Amino acid sequence: LRGLIGPGTQLSAYNELKRTAVAYGAENNAVITHVACALASAVVSVLAVNPVDVVRTRLYNQPKGAEWYTSGLDAARQLVANEGALAFYKGSLTHWMRLGP
């Protein structure tokens, strides 16, 4: 799932961002156009993938034999209930730093 969400959102976001930038007057093959669209598309990818990563990490890090979470949906529900929706974006800056620059 993660392998589809990340590249899928980043590639489609890059294409749409570049198309929009060119429509607003940016040069199609200018380096700045490519860099700006790549950095912005990395933000879109992180916004889509980070919640999956956070839930997956919670599931993987529960002690062996512990029943903290019964499923990914249960982990997501508990995360929202106990920490709020922004908890899905813990570590997102680091994630973007790996994808963006």
GROMACS .gro file of C-alpha atoms in nm:
model
  101
    1LEU     CA    1   0.000   0.000   0.000
    2ARG     CA    2   0.272   0.246   0.099
    3GLY     CA    3   0.468   0.170  -0.215
    4LEU     CA    4   0.170   0.276  -0.424
    5ILE     CA    5   0.067   0.583  -0.228
    6GLY     CA    6   0.409   0.752  -0.208
    7PRO     CA    7   0.528   0.741  -0.568
    8GLY     CA    8   0.173   0.768  -0.702
    9THR     CA    9   0.099   1.091  -0.520
   10GLN     CA   10   0.442   1.238  -0.583
   11LEU     CA   11   0.443   1.172  -0.956
   12SER     CA   12   0.090   1.293  -1.015
   13ALA     CA   13   0.144   1.599  -0.794
   14TYR     CA   14   0.466   1.684  -0.980
   15ASN     CA   15   0.291   1.664  -1.317
   16GLU     CA   16  -0.003   1.877  -1.204
   17LEU     CA   17   0.218   2.132  -1.026
   18LYS     CA   18   0.444   2.165  -1.330
   19ARG     CA   19   0.147   2.195  -1.567
   20THR     CA   20  -0.001   2.467  -1.347
   21ALA     CA   21   0.331   2.649  -1.311
   22VAL     CA   22   0.381   2.651  -1.689
   23ALA     CA   23   0.023   2.773  -1.737
   24TYR     CA   24   0.104   3.066  -1.506
   25GLY     CA   25   0.414   3.156  -1.705
   26ALA     CA   26   0.698   2.943  -1.568
   27GLU     CA   27   0.940   2.808  -1.827
   28ASN     CA   28   0.876   2.442  -1.899
   29ASN     CA   29   1.241   2.329  -1.891
   30ALA     CA   30   1.382   2.578  -1.640
   31VAL     CA   31   1.572   2.422  -1.352
   32ILE     CA   32   1.383   2.633  -1.098
   33THR     CA   33   1.052   2.500  -1.232
   34HIS     CA   34   1.169   2.140  -1.190
   35VAL     CA   35   1.313   2.202  -0.842
   36ALA     CA   36   1.011   2.392  -0.712
   37CYS     CA   37   0.766   2.134  -0.843
   38ALA     CA   38   0.976   1.846  -0.708
   39LEU     CA   39   0.995   2.001  -0.359
   40ALA     CA   40   0.622   2.074  -0.355
   41SER     CA   41   0.534   1.726  -0.480
   42ALA     CA   42   0.742   1.581  -0.196
   43VAL     CA   43   0.515   1.770   0.047
   44VAL     CA   44   0.210   1.610  -0.115
   45SER     CA   45   0.368   1.267  -0.091
   46VAL     CA   46   0.455   1.313   0.278
   47LEU     CA   47   0.101   1.430   0.353
   48ALA     CA   48  -0.034   1.111   0.196
   49VAL     CA   49   0.221   0.857   0.324
   50ASN     CA   50   0.313   0.977   0.672
   51PRO     CA   51  -0.013   0.861   0.836
   52VAL     CA   52   0.044   0.511   0.697
   53ASP     CA   53   0.403   0.515   0.828
   54VAL     CA   54   0.301   0.632   1.174
   55VAL     CA   55   0.033   0.363   1.210
   56ARG     CA   56   0.268   0.096   1.074
   57THR     CA   57   0.540   0.202   1.319
   58ARG     CA   58   0.294   0.186   1.609
   59LEU     CA   59   0.196  -0.166   1.511
   60TYR     CA   60   0.555  -0.284   1.465
   61ASN     CA   61   0.678  -0.131   1.789
   62GLN     CA   62   0.419  -0.278   2.024
   63PRO     CA   63   0.584  -0.535   2.252
   64LYS     CA   64   0.563  -0.898   2.149
   65GLY     CA   65   0.248  -1.050   2.290
   66ALA     CA   66   0.097  -0.710   2.373
   67GLU     CA   67  -0.253  -0.635   2.250
   68TRP     CA   68  -0.228  -0.256   2.233
   69TYR     CA   69  -0.372  -0.253   1.883
   70THR     CA   70  -0.581  -0.519   1.712
   71SER     CA   71  -0.536  -0.380   1.360
   72GLY     CA   72  -0.414  -0.080   1.165
   73LEU     CA   73  -0.758   0.077   1.186
   74ASP     CA   74  -0.760   0.028   1.563
   75ALA     CA   75  -0.416   0.188   1.589
   76ALA     CA   76  -0.535   0.486   1.381
   77ARG     CA   77  -0.850   0.521   1.591
   78GLN     CA   78  -0.653   0.515   1.917
   79LEU     CA   79  -0.397   0.758   1.777
   80VAL     CA   80  -0.667   1.014   1.694
   81ALA     CA   81  -0.848   0.959   2.024
   82ASN     CA   82  -0.538   0.987   2.244
   83GLU     CA   83  -0.309   1.226   2.056
   84GLY     CA   84  -0.521   1.405   1.797
   85ALA     CA   85  -0.514   1.393   1.419
   86LEU     CA   86  -0.185   1.582   1.393
   87ALA     CA   87  -0.012   1.280   1.548
   88PHE     CA   88  -0.031   1.120   1.203
   89TYR     CA   89   0.231   1.373   1.095
   90LYS     CA   90   0.494   1.304   1.360
   91GLY     CA   91   0.829   1.289   1.183
   92SER     CA   92   0.693   1.447   0.866
   93LEU     CA   93   0.968   1.710   0.844
   94THR     CA   94   1.233   1.438   0.855
   95HIS     CA   95   1.038   1.241   0.598
   96TRP     CA   96   1.021   1.546   0.369
   97MET     CA   97   1.393   1.614   0.416
   98ARG     CA   98   1.461   1.265   0.284
   99LEU     CA   99   1.235   1.311  -0.020
  100GLY     CA  100   1.256   1.682  -0.093
  101PRO     CA  101   1.608   1.816  -0.102
   0.00000   0.00000   0.00000
